[in-house]
Coordinates of C-alpha atoms and ligand atoms in Angstrom, one line a residue:
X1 CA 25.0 -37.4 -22.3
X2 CA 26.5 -34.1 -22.6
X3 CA 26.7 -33.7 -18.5
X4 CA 29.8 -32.0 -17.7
X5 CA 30.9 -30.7 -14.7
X6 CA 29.4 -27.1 -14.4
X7 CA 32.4 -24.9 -13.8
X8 CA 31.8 -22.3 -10.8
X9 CA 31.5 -19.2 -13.1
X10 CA 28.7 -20.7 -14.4
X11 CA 26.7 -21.6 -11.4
X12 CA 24.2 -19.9 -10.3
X13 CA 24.6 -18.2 -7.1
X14 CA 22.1 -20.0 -4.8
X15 CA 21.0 -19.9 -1.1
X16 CA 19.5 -22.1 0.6
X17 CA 16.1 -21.7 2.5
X18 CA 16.2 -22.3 5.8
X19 CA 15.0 -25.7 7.1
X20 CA 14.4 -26.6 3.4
X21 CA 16.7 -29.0 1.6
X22 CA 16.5 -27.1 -1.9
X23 CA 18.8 -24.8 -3.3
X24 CA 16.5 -21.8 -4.8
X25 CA 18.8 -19.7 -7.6
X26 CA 18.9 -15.9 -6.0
X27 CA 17.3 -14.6 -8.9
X28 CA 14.1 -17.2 -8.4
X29 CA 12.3 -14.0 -8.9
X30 CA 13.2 -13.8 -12.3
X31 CA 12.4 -17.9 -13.3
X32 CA 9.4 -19.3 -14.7
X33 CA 7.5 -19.6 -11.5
X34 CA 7.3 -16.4 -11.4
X35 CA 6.7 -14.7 -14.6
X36 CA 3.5 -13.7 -16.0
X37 CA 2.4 -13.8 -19.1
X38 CA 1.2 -11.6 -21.4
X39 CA -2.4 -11.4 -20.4
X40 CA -1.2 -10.6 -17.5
X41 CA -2.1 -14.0 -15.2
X42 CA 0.5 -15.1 -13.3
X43 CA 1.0 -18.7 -14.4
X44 CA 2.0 -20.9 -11.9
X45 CA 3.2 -24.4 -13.2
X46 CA 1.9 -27.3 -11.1
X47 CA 5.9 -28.9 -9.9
X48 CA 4.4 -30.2 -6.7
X49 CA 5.4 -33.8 -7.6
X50 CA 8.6 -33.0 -9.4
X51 CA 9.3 -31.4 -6.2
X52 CA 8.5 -34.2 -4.0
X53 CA 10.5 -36.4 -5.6
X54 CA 13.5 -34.2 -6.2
X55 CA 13.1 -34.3 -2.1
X56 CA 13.0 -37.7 -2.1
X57 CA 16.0 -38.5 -4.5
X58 CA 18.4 -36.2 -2.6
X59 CA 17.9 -38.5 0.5
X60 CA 19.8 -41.3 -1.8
X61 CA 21.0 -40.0 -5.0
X62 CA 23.8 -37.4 -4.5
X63 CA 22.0 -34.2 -5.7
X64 CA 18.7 -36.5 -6.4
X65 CA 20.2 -37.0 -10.1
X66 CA 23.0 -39.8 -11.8
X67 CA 24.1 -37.1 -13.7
X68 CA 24.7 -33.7 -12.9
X69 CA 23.5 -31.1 -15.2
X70 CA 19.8 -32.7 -14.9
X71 CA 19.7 -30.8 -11.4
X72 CA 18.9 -28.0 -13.4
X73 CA 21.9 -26.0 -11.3
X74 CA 22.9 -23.7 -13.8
X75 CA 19.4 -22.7 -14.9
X76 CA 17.6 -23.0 -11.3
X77 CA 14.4 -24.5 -10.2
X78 CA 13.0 -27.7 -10.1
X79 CA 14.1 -30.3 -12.1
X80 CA 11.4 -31.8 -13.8
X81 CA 11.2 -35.7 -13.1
X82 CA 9.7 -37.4 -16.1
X83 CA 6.9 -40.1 -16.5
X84 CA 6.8 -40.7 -20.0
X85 CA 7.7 -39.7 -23.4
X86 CA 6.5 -39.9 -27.4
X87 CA 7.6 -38.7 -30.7
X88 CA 8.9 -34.9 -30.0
X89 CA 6.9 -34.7 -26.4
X90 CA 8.0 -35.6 -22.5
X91 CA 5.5 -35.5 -20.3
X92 CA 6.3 -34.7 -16.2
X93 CA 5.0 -36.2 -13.1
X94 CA 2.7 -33.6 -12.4
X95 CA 0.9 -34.0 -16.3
X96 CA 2.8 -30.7 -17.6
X97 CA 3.6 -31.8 -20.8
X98 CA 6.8 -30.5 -23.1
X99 CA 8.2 -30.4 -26.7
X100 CA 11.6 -31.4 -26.0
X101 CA 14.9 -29.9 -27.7
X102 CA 16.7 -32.1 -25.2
X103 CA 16.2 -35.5 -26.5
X104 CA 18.1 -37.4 -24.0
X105 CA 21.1 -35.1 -25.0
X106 CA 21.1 -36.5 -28.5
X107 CA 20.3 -39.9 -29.1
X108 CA 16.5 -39.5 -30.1
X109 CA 16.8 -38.6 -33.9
X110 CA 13.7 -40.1 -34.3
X111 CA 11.8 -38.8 -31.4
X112 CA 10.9 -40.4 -28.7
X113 CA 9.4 -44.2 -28.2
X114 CA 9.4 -44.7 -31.8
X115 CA 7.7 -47.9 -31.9
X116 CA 9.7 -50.0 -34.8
X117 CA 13.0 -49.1 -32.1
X118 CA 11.1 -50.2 -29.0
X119 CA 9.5 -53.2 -30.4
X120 CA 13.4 -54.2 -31.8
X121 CA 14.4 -54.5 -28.3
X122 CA 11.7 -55.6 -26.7
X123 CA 11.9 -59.1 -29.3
X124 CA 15.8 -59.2 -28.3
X125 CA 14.7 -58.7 -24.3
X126 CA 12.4 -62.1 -25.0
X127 CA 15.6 -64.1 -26.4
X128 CA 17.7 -62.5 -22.7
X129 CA 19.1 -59.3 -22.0
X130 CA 23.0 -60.1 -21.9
X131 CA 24.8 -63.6 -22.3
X132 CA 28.9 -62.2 -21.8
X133 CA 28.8 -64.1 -25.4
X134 CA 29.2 -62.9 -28.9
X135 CA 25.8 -62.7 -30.6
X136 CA 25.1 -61.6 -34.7
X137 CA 23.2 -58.7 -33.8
X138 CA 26.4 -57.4 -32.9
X139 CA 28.2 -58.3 -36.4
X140 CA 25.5 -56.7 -38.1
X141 CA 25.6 -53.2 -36.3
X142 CA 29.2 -53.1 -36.7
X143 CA 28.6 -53.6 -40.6
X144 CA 26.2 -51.0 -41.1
X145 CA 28.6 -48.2 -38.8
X146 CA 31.4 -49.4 -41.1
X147 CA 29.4 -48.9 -44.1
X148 CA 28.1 -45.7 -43.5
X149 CA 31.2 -44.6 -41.9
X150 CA 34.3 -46.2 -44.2
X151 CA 37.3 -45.0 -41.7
X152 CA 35.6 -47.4 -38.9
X153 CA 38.0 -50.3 -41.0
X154 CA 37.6 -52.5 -37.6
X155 CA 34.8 -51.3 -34.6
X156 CA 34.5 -51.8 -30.7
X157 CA 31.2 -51.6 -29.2
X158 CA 31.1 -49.8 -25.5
X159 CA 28.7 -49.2 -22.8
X160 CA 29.0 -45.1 -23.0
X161 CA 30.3 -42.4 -25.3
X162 CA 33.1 -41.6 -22.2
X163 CA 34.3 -45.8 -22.7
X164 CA 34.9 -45.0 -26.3
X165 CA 36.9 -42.2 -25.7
X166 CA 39.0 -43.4 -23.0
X167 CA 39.7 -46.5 -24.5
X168 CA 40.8 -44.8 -28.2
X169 CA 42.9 -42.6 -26.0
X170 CA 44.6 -45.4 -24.6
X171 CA 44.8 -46.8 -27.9
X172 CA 45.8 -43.8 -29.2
X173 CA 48.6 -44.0 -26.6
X174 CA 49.6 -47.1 -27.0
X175 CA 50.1 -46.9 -31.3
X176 CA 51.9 -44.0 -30.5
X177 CA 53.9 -44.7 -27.7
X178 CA 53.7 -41.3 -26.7
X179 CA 51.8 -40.1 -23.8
X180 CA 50.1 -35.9 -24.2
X181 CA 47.0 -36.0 -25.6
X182 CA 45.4 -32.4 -27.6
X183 CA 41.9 -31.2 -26.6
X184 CA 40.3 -28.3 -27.1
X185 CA 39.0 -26.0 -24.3
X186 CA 35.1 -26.8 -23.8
X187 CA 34.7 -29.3 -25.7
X188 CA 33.2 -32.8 -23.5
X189 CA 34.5 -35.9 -24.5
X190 CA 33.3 -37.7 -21.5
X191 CA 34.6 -38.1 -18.1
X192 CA 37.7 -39.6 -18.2
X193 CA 40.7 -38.2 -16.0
X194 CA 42.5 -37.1 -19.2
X195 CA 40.2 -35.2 -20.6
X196 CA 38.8 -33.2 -17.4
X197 CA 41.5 -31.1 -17.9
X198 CA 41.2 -27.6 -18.6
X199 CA 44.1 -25.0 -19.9
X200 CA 47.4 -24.5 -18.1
X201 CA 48.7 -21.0 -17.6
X202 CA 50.5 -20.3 -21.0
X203 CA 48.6 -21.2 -24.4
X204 CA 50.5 -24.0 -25.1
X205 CA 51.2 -25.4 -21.6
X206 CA 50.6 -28.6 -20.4
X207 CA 47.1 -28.4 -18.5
X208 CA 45.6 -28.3 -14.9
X209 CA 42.7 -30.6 -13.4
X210 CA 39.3 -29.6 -13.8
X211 CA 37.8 -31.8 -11.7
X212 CA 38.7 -32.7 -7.9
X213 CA 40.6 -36.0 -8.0
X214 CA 41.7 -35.7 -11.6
X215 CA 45.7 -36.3 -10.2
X216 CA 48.1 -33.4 -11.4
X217 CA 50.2 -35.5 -13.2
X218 CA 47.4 -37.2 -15.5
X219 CA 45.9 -33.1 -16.3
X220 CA 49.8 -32.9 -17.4
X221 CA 49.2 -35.3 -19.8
X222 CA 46.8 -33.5 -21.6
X223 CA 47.1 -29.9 -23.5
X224 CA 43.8 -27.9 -23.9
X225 CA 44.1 -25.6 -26.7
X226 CA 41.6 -22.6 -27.9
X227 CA 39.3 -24.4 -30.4
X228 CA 39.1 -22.9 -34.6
X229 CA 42.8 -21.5 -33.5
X230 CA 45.2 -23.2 -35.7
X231 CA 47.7 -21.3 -34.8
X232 CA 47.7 -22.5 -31.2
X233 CA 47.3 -26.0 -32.7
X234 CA 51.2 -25.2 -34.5
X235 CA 52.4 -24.0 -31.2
X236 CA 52.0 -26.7 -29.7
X237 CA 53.7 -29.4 -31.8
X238 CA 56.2 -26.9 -32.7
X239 CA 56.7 -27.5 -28.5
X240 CA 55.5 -30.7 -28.1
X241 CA 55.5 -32.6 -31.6
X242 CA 57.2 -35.6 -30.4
X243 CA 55.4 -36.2 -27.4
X244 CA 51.6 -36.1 -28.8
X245 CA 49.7 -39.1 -29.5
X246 CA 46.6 -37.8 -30.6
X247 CA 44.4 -34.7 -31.3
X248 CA 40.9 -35.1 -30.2
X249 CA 38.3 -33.1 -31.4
X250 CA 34.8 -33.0 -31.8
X251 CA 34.1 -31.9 -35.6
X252 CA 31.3 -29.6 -34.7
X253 CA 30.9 -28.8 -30.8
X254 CA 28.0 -29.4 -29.1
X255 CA 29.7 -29.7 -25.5
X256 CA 30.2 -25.2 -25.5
X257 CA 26.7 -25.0 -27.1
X258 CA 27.0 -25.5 -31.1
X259 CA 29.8 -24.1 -32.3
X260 CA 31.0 -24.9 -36.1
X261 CA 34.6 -25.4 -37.1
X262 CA 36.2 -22.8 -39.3
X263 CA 37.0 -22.8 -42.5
X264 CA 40.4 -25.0 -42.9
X265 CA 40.3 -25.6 -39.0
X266 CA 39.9 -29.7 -39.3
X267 CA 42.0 -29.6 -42.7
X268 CA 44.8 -27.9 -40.6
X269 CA 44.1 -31.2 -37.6
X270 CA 44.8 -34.0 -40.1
X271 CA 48.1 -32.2 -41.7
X272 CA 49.4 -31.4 -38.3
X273 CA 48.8 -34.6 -37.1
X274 CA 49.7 -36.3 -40.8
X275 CA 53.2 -34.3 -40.2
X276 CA 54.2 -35.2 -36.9
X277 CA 53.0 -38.6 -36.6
X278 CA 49.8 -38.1 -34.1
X279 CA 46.4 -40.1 -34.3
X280 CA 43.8 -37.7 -35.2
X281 CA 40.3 -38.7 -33.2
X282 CA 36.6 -37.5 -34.1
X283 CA 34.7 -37.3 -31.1
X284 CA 31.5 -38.1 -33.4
X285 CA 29.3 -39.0 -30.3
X286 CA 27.0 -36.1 -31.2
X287 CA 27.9 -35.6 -34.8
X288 CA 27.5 -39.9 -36.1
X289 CA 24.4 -39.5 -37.8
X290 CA 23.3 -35.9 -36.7
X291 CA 23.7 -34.6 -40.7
X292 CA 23.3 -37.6 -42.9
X293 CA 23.9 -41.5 -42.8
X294 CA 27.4 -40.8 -42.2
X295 CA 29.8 -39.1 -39.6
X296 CA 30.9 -35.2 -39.8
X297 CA 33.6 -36.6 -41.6
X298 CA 32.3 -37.1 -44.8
X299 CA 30.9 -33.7 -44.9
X300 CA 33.6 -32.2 -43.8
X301 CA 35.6 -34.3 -46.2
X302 CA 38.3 -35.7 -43.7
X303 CA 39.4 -39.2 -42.9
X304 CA 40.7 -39.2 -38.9
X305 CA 42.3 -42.1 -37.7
X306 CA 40.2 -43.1 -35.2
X307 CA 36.3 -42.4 -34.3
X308 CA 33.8 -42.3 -31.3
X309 CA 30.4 -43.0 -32.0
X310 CA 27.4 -43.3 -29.4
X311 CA 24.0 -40.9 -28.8
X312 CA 22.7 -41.9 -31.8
X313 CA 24.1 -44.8 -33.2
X314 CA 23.4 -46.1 -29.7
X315 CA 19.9 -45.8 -30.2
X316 CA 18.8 -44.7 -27.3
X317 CA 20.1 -47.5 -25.2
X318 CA 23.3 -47.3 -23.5
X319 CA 26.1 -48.6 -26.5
X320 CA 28.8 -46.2 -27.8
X321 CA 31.6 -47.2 -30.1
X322 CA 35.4 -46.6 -31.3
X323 CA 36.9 -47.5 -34.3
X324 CA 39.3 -46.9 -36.8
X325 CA 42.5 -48.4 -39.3
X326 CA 42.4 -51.8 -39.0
X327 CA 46.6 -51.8 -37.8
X328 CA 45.2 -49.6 -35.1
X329 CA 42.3 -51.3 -33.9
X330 CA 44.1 -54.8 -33.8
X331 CA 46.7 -53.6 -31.2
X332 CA 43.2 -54.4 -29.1
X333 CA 43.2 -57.0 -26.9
X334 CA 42.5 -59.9 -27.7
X335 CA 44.8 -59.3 -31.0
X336 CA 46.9 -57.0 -29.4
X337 CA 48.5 -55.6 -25.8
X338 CA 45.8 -52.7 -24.9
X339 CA 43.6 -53.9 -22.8
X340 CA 39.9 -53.1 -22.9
X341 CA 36.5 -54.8 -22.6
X342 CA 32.8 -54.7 -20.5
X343 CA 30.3 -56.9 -19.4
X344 CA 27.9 -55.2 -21.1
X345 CA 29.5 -54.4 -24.0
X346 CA 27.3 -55.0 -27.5
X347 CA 24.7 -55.7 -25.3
X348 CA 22.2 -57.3 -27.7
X349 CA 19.6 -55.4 -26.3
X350 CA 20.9 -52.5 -27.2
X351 CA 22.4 -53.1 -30.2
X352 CA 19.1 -54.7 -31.4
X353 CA 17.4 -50.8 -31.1
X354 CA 21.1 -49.2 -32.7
X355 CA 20.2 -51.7 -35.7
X356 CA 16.0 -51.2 -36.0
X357 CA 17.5 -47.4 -35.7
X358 CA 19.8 -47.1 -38.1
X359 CA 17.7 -48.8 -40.8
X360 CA 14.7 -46.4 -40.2
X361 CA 17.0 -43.7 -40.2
X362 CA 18.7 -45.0 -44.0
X363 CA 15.6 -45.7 -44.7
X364 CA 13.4 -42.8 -43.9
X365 CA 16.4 -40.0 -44.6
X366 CA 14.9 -37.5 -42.6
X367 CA 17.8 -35.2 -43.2
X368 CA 16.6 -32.7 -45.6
X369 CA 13.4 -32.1 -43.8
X370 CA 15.3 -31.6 -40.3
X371 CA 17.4 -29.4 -42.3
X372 CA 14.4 -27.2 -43.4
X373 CA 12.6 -27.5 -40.0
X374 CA 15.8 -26.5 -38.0
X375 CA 16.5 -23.6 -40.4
X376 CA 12.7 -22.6 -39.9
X377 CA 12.9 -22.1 -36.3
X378 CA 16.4 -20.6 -36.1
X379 CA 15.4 -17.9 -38.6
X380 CA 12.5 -17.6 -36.8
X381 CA 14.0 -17.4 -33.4
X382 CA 15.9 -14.4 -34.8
X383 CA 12.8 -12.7 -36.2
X384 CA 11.3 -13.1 -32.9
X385 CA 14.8 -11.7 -31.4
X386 CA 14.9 -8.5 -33.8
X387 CA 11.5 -7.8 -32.8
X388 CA 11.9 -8.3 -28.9
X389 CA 15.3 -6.1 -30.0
X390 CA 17.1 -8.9 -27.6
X391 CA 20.7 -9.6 -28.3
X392 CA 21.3 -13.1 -29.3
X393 CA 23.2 -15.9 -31.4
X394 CA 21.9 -18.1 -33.2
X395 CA 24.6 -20.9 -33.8
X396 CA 23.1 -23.7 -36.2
X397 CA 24.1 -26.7 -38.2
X398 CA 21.8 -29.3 -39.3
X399 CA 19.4 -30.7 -36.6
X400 CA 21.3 -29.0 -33.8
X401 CA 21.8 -24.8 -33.0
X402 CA 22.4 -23.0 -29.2
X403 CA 20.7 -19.6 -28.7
X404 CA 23.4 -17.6 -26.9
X405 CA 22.8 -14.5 -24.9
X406 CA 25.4 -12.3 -26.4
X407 CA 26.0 -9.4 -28.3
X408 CA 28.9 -11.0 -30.4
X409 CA 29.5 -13.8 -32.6
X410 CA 30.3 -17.1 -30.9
X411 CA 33.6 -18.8 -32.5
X412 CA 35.0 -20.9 -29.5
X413 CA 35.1 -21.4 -25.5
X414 CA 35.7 -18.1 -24.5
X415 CA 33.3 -16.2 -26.8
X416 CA 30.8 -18.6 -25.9
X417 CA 31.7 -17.8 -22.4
X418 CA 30.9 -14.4 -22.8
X419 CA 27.0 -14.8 -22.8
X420 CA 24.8 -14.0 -20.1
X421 CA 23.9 -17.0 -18.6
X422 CA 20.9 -15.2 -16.2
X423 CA 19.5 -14.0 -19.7
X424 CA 19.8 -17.7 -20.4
X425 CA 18.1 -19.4 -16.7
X426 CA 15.0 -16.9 -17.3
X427 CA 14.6 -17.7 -20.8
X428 CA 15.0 -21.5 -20.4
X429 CA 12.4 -20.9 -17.5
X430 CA 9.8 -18.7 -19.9
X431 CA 9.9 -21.4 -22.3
X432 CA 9.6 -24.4 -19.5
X433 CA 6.2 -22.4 -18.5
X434 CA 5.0 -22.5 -21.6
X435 CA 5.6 -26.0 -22.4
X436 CA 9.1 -25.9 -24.0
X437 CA 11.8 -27.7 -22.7
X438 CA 15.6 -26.2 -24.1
X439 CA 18.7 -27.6 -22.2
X440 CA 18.7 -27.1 -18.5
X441 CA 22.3 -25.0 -19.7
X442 CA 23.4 -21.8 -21.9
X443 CA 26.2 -24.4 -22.9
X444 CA 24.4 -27.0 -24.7
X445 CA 22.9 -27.7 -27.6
X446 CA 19.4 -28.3 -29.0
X447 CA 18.0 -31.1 -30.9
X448 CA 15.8 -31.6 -33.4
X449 CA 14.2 -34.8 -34.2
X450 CA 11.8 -36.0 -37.4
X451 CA 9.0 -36.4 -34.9
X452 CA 8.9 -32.7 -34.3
X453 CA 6.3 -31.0 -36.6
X454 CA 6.2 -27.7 -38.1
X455 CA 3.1 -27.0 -35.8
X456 CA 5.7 -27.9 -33.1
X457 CA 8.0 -25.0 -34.4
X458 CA 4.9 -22.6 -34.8
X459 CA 3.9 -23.2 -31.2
X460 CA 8.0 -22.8 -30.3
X461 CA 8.4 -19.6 -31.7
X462 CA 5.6 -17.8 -30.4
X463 CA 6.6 -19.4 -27.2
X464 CA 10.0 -17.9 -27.3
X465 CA 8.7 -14.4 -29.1
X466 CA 6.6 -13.5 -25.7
X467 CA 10.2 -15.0 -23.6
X468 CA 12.1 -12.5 -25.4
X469 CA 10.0 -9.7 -24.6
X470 CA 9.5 -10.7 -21.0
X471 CA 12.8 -10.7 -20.9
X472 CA 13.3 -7.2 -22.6
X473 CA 10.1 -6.1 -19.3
X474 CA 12.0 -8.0 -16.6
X475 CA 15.2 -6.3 -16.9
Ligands
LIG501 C1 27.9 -37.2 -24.6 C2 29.3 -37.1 -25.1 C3 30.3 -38.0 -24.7 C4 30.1 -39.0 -23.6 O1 29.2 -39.9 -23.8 P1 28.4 -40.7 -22.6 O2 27.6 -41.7 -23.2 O3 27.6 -39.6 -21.9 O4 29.5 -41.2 -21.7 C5 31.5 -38.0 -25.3 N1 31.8 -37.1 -26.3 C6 30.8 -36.2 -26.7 C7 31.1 -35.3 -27.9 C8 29.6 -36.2 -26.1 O5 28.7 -35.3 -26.5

């Protein structure tokens, strides 16, 4: 899940009520529970037992979530607790229900509870839900990732996306017998120390810690660079060559909102890398899948050395997976000296729903029509934006596309940066009153799945038409 630590600049400024144990954003007075709509009601969402809970769970759970972008920080409000979901709709405790551009941050291609995934793992449940064994299931997903995704020679299956990445960084490490890894600023590639690193002072200095407890020495391992800025990329091995093991980069970002790679940006990756002798790693946890039966890099047309997979091919259950050149992988343990493992890894629960998954999605190739649908509501969404004459950006590519607040085109981090993330909190909440859930987050992306219907869209886009112009009233 795409649940990165919020950085201050984009938290919301909050205050607490007194004697209340809930942080209310200081511009509640802008959110959903406020606004009216068009016919001039005031709409109040029933959130009475979203709010109970959200009580209760801060009593035991630190911020009453596991993860903390679901606190809804960044937007404000409650967070909606969830009872139950199916095909493209979540339904809350309090019976509001949702079409959800969420997806569990990805993995739900198909929508939710699609009965052919469920029923997959609920026959594997009946046989025992982990054995610390090898079982088939397990062979047979890691054929079909290798066959839709040739680089994967020889595959690991993990627990979570942020396994695979830390573990093909340390294997990375370990081919290389170098130490500085290549990032680039706001992309998420999980929560390992490494990688919660954001730019040092200079462009091509080693970075700084962007997380408490991340030690200085391991951010110093790590250089975040500008992303679709190649010439930064050069910099850096012009300074550094020697010393990098491996660029990591996720071939379309989903972690800054969607933003796509320039033209000759990747190409540029894998002959810098090629040249100085560094791994190049696709972070493909979003991307495996999202645009075909393939990974990002067979449309993008490049081989990187190693991949993480998860989201998706984890089918909704928690698996994640790295692979890569077969003289890479084997320096694994038990072949080779890097150690890394799980109890839960390949858990044939799991990998039982990856399987049922996968086959429905070679199957069924919804592709084309998520294509079409996505390309619907993002032309829409601008039609409705011309018309509200709100400045936005529509960043797209297949099933995925961010709406950003600003005036300019976003290209990386710091353009992406640049929107107005209040524009964003009242928006998200306009479209949460009317039934619409968007990430809790201006800096995340939104999913489409085949279960989502072009009445779905229809209902969307008027949605977001009367946000817009609520917006354009409000301000
Ligand atoms: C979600 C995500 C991860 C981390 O996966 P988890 O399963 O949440 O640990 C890593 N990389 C990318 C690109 C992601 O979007």
């Amino acid at each position: 899940m795409a649940q990165r630590k919020i950085k201050t600049s984009f938290v919301t400024p909050a205050i607490r009520k007194p004697g209340s144990s809930i942080w209310i954003p200081a511009f509640a007075g802008m959110t959903g529970e406020s606004l009216r709509r068009n016919d001039g009601c005031a709409r109040l969402q029933k959130t009475e037992n979203s709010r109970r809970l959200f009580n209760r769970a801060q009593k035991v759970l630190v911020g009453g979530v596991n993860s903390p972008v679901r606190a809804f920080k960044s937007v404000g409000g409650v967070p909606r607790f969830i009872s139950r979901a199916k095909g493209s709709k979540i339904w809350d405790v309090d019976g509001n229900k949702y079409i959800d551009y969420c997806l569990s941050w990805g993995p739900l291609i198909l929508g939710h509870a699609r009965k052919e995934v469920l029923n997959a793992a609920a026959l594997a449940l009946e046989r025992g839900s982990t054995f610390g064994l090898p079982t088939e299931t397990e062979i047979e997903l890691a054929e079909v990732l290798k066959k839709a995704i040739p680089s994967l020679e020889l595959v690991r299956l993990t627990s979570s996306g942020t396994e695979a990445v830390m573990s093909a960084l340390r294997l990375a490490r370990a081919a290389t017998g170098r130490d500085l890894i290549v990032k680039f600023t706001g992309a998420y590639h999980g929560h390992a120390d490494s990688l919660l690193v954001e730019a040092g002072s200079g462009l091509t200095s080693l970075g700084r810690p962007d997380s408490f407890g991340v030690p200085k020495s391991f951010a110093q391992t790590t250089l975040s660079l500008p992303s679709n800025n190649i010439l930064a990329v050069k910099e850096a091995f012009k300074k550094w060559g020697p010393k990098i093991a491996a660029v990591i980069v996720e071939p379309v970002s989903g972690n800054m909102g969607t933003v796509l790679p320039e033209k000759g940006f990747l190409e540029s990756l894998r002959d810098l890398t090629k040249k100085y002798g560094a791994l190049l790693i696709f972070d493909e946890v979003i991307t495996g899948f999202r645009f075909g039966f393939c990974g990002a890099q067979k449309i993008f047309r490049i081989e990187p050395d190693l991949t993480c997979l998860g989201k998706i091919a984890g089918g909704g259950f928690p698996l994640a997976a790295f692979g890569g050149k077969k003289e890479i992988m084997e320096l694994l343990a038990p072949l080779g000296p890097v150690y890394q493992g799980g109890t839960l890894s390949g858990n044939p629960v799991a990998a039982s729903a990856a399987l049922k998954l996968l086959a429905l999605l070679k199957k069924e190739n919804p592709y084309p029509d998520l294509n079409r649908k996505t390309l619907r509501l993002v032309e829409g969404i601008r039609q409705e934006a011309r018309n509200a004459r709100v400045s936005v950006q529509v960043n797209s590519f297949g099933p995925m596309l961010t709406v950003f607040f600003s005036e300019h085109p976003v290209r990386d981090y710091f353009s992406a940066k640049k929107s107005d993330t209040k524009k964003y909190a009242a928006f998200f909440h306009a479209l949460l009153d009317e039934g619409i859930y968007f990430p809790p987050s201006q800096f995340e992306a939104c999913f489409l799945s085949s279960a989502h219907s072009d009445s779905d869209i229809d209902q969307t886009l008027s949605a977001i038409g009367r946000a817009f112009s609520q917006l354009k009233s409000s301000r």
